[in-house]
mmCIF file of C-alpha atoms in Angstrom:
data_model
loop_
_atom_site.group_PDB
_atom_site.id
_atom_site.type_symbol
_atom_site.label_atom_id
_atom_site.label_comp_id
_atom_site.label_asym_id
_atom_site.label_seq_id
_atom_site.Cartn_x
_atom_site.Cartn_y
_atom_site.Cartn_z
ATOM 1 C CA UNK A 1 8.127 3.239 7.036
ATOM 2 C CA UNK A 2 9.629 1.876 10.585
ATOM 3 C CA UNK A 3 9.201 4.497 12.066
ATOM 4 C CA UNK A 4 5.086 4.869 11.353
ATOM 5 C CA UNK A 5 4.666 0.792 11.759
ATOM 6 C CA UNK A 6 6.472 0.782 15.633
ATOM 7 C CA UNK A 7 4.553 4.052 16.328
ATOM 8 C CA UNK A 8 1.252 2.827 15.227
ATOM 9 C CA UNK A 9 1.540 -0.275 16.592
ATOM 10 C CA UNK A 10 1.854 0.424 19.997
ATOM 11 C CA UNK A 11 -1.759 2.004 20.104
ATOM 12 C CA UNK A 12 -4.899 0.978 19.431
ATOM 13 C CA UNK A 13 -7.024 2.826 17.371
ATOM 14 C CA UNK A 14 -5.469 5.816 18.568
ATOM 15 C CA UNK A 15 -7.246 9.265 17.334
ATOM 16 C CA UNK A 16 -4.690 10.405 15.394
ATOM 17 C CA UNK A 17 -4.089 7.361 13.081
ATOM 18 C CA UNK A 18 -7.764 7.050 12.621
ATOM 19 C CA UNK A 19 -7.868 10.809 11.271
ATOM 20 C CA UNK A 20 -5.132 9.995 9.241
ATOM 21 C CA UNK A 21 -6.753 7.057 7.508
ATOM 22 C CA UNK A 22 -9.671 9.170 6.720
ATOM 23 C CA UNK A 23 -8.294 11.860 5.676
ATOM 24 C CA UNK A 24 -5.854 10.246 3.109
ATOM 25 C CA UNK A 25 -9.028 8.472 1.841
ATOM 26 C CA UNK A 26 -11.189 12.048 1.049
ATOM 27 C CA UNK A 27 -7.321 13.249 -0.543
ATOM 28 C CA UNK A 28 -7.207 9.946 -2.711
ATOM 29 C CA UNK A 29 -11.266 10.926 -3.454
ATOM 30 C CA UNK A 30 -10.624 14.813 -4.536
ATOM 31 C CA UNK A 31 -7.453 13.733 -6.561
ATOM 32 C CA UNK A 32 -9.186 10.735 -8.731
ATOM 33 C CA UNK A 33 -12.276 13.167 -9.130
ATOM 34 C CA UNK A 34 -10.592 15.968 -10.271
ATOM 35 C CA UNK A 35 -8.763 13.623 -12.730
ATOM 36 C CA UNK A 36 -11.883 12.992 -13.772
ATOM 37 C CA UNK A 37 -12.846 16.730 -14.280
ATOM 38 C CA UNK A 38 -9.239 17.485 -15.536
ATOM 39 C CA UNK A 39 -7.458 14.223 -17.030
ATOM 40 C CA UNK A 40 -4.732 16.928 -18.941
ATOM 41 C CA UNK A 41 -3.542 18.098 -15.315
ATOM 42 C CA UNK A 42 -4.108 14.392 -13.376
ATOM 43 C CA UNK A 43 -0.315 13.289 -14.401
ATOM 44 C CA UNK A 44 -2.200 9.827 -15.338
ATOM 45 C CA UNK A 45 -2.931 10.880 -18.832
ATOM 46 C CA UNK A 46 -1.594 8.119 -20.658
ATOM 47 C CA UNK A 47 -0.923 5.818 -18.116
ATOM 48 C CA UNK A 48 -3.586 3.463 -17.874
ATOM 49 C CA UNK A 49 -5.481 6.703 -16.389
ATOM 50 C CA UNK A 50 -8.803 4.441 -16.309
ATOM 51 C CA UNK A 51 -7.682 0.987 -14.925
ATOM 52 C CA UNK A 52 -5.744 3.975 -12.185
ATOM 53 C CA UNK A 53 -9.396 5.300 -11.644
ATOM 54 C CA UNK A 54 -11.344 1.983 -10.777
ATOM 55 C CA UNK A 55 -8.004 0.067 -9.237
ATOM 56 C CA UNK A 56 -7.061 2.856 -6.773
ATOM 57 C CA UNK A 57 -10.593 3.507 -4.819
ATOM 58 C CA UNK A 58 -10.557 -0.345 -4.224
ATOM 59 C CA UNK A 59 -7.078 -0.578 -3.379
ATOM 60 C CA UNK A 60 -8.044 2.160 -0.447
ATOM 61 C CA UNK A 61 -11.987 0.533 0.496
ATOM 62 C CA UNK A 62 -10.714 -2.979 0.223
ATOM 63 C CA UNK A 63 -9.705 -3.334 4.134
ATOM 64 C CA UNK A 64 -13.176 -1.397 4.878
ATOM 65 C CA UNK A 65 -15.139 -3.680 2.481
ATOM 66 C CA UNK A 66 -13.596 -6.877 4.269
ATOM 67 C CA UNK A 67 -14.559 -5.587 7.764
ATOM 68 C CA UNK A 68 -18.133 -4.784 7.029
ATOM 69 C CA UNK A 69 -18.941 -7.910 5.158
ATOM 70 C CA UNK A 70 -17.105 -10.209 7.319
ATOM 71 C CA UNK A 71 -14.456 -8.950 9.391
ATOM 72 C CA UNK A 72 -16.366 -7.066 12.192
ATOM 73 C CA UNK A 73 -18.254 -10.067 13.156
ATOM 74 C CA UNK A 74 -15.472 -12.866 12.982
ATOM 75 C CA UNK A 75 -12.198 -11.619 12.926
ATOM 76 C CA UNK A 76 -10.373 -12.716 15.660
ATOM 77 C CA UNK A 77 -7.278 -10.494 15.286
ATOM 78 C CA UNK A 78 -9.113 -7.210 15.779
ATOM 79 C CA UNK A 79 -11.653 -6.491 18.251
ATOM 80 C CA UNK A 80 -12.162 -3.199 16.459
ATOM 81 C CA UNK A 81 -11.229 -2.149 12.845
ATOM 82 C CA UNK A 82 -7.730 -2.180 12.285
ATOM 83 C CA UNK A 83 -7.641 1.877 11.635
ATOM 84 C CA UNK A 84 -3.707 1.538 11.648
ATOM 85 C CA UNK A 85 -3.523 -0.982 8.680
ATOM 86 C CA UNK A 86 -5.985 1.108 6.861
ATOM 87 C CA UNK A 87 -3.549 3.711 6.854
ATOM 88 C CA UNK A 88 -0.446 2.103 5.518
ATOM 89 C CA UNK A 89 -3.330 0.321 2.804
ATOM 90 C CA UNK A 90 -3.800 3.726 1.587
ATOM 91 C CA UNK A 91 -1.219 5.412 1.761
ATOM 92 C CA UNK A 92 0.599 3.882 -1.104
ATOM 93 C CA UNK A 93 -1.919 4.677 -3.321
ATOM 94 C CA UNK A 94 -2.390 8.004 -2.748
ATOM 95 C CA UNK A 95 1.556 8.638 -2.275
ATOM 96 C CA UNK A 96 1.435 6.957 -5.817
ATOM 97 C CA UNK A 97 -0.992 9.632 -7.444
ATOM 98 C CA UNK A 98 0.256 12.410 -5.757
ATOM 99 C CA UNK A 99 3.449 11.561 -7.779
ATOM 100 C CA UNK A 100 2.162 11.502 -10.972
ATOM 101 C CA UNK A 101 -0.003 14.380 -10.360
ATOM 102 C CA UNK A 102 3.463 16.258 -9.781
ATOM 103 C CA UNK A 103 5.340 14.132 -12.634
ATOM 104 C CA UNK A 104 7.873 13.194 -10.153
ATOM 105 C CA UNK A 105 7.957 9.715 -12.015
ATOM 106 C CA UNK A 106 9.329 11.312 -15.368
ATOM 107 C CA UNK A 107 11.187 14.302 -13.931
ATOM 108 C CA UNK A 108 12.968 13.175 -10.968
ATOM 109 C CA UNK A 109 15.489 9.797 -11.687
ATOM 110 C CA UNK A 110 14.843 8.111 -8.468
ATOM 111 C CA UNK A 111 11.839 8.748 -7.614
ATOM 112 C CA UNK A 112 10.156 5.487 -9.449
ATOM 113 C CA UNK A 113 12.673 3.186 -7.472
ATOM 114 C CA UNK A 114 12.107 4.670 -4.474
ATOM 115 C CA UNK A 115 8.357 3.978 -4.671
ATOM 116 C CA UNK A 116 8.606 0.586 -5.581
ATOM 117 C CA UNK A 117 10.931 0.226 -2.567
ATOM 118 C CA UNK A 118 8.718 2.025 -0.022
ATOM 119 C CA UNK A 119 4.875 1.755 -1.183
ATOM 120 C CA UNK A 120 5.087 -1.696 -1.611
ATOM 121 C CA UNK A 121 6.470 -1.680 2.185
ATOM 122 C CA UNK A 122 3.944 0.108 3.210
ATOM 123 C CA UNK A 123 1.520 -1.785 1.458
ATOM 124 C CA UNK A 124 2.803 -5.017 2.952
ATOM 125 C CA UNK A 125 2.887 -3.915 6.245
ATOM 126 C CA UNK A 126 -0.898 -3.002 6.491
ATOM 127 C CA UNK A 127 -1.722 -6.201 5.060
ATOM 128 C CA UNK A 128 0.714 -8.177 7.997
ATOM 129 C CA UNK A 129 -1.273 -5.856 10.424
ATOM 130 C CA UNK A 130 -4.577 -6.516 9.051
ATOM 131 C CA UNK A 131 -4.643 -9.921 8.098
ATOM 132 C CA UNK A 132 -1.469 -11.996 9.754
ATOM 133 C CA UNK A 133 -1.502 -13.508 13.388
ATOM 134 C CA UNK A 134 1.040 -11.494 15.909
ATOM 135 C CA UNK A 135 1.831 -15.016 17.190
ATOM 136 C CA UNK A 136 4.017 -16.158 13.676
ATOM 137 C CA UNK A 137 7.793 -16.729 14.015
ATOM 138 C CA UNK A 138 10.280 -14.461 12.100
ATOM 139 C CA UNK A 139 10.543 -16.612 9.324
ATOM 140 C CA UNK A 140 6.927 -17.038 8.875
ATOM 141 C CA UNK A 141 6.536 -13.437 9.094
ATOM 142 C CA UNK A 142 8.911 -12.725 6.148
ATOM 143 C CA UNK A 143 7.725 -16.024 4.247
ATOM 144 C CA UNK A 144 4.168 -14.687 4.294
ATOM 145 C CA UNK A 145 5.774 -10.569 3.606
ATOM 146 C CA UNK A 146 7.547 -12.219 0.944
ATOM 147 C CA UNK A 147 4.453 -14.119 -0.582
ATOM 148 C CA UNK A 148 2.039 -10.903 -0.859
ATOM 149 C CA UNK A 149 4.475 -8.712 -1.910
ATOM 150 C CA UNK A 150 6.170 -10.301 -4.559
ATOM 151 C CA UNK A 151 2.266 -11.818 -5.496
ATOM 152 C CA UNK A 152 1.090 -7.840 -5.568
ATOM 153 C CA UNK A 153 4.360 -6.719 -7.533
ATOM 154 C CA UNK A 154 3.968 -9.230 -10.445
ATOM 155 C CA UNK A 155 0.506 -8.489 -10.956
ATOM 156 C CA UNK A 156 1.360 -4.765 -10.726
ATOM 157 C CA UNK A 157 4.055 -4.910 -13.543
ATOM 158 C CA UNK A 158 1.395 -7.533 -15.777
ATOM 159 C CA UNK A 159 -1.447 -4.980 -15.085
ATOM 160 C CA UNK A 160 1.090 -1.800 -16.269
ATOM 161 C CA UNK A 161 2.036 -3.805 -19.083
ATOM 162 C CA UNK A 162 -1.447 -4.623 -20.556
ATOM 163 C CA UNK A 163 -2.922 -1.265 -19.618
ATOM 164 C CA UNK A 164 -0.743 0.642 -21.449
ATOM 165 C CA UNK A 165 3.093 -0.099 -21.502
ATOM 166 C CA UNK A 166 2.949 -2.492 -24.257
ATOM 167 C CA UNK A 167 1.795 0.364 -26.780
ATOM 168 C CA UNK A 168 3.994 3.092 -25.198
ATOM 169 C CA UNK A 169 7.576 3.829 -26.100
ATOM 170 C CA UNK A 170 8.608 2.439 -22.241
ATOM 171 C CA UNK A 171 8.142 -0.896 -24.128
ATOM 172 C CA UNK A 172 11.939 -0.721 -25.596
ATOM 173 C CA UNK A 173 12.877 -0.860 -21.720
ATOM 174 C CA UNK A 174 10.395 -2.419 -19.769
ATOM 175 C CA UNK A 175 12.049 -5.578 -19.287
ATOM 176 C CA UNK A 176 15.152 -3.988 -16.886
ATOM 177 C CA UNK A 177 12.695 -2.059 -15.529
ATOM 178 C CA UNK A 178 10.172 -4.391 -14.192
ATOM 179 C CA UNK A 179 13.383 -6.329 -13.205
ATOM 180 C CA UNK A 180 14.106 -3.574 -11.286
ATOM 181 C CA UNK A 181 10.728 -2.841 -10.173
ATOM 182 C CA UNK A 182 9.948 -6.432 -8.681
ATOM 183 C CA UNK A 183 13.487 -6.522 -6.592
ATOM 184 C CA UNK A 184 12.840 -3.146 -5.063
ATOM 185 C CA UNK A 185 8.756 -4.168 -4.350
ATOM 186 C CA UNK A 186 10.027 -7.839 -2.958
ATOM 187 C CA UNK A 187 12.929 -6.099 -0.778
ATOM 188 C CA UNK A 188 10.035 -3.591 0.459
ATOM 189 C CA UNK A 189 7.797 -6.618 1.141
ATOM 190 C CA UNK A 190 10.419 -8.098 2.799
ATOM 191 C CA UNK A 191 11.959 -4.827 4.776
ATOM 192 C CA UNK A 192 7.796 -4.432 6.036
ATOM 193 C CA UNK A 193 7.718 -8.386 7.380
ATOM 194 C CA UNK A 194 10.778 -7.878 9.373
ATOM 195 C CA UNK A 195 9.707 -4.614 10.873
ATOM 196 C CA UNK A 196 6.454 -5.689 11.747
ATOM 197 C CA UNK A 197 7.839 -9.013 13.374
ATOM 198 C CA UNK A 198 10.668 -6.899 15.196
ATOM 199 C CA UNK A 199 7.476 -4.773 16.350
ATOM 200 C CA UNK A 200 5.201 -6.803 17.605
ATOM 201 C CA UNK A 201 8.167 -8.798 19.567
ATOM 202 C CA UNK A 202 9.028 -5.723 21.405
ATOM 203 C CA UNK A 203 6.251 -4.784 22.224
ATOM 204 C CA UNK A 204 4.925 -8.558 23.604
ATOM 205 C CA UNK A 205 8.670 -8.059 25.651
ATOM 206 C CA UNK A 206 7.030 -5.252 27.172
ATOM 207 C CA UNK A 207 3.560 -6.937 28.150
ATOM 208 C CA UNK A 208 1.897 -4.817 25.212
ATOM 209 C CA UNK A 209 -0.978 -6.131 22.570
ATOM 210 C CA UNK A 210 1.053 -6.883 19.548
ATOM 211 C CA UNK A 211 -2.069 -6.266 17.029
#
């Protein structure tokens, strides 16, 4: 994740992160359609495979949406759409259904820690690049980190809950788990303000945009 945000940051919508963007969007698009074609082989089947089918496209268009309705003609932060924070607003999404498509959640014993850790950093991230001013302090930068991703984490862990934990057998353990699950997605939030406000100092050090 540090390594993408410093490398990213330094251009502006440089080709390659643009292609990127787009191309993890039509992924995200042929893996939700063809769990619509084939829900047995999506990996979502009993998971709230639904509320995964109408949350995920808006979790990727959201940043899109915003610019076209309001963000290309007043945002002051980006002269041109933020391709960059698209990205990292994506890419947790479709990191998250590639996993389940491979049942790397139930198979391997990390691998659901480790995405809470690092999808909800990258998540984070794109929303500091998107949305918060390259001018805020270190502390500001991990207060308002700290405030999005802990916001997104609980309402992650509610949403899994009602959708379809509370009538699964995760229910014996779901309370350690979301425990677990909102640490690891606050110290991600957390880990992505830092690393963006280390970023964007270096590069105003070195007489570079810090967008």
């Amino acid at each position: 994740m540090t390594t993408m945000v410093a490398a990213t940051a330094r251009t502006t919508d440089a080709p390659w992160v643009r292609y990127a963007a787009l191309a993890a969007k039509v992924v995200l698009l042929g893996l939700l359609l063809s769990a619509l074609i084939w829900p047995d082989l999506s990996g979502i089947k009993g998971k709230a495979s639904t509320a995964r089918l109408v949350v995920y496209p808006i979790g990727a268009m959201v940043l899109p949406l915003w610019w076209w309705a309001y963000g290309r003609a007043r945002s002051k932060l980006h002269p041109s759409f933020p391709w960059r924070a698209d990205l990292l607003i994506t890419l947790p999404w479709l990191i998250d259904l590639i996993g389940n498509r491979l049942d790397l959640f139930d198979t391997v014993v990390w691998w659901d820690d480790a995405m809470h850790l690092i999808l909800w950093g990258l998540l984070t991230a794109g929303v500091l690049l998107a949305f918060a001013p390259p001018t805020l302090t270190r502390g500001l930068t991990a207060f308002v980190a700290l405030g999005f991703g802990t916001t997104a984490a609980v309402v992650w862990e509610l949403g899994e809950y009602v959708a379809f934990i509370r009538s699964s057998p995760e229910l014996e353990t779901a309370y350690t788990d979301t425990l677990g699950d909102l640490g690891l997605g606050t110290l991600g939030a957390l880990a992505a303000g830092l690393t963006i406000y280390r970023t964007r100092a270096h590069l105003a050090a070195e007489g570079l945009p810090r967008t």
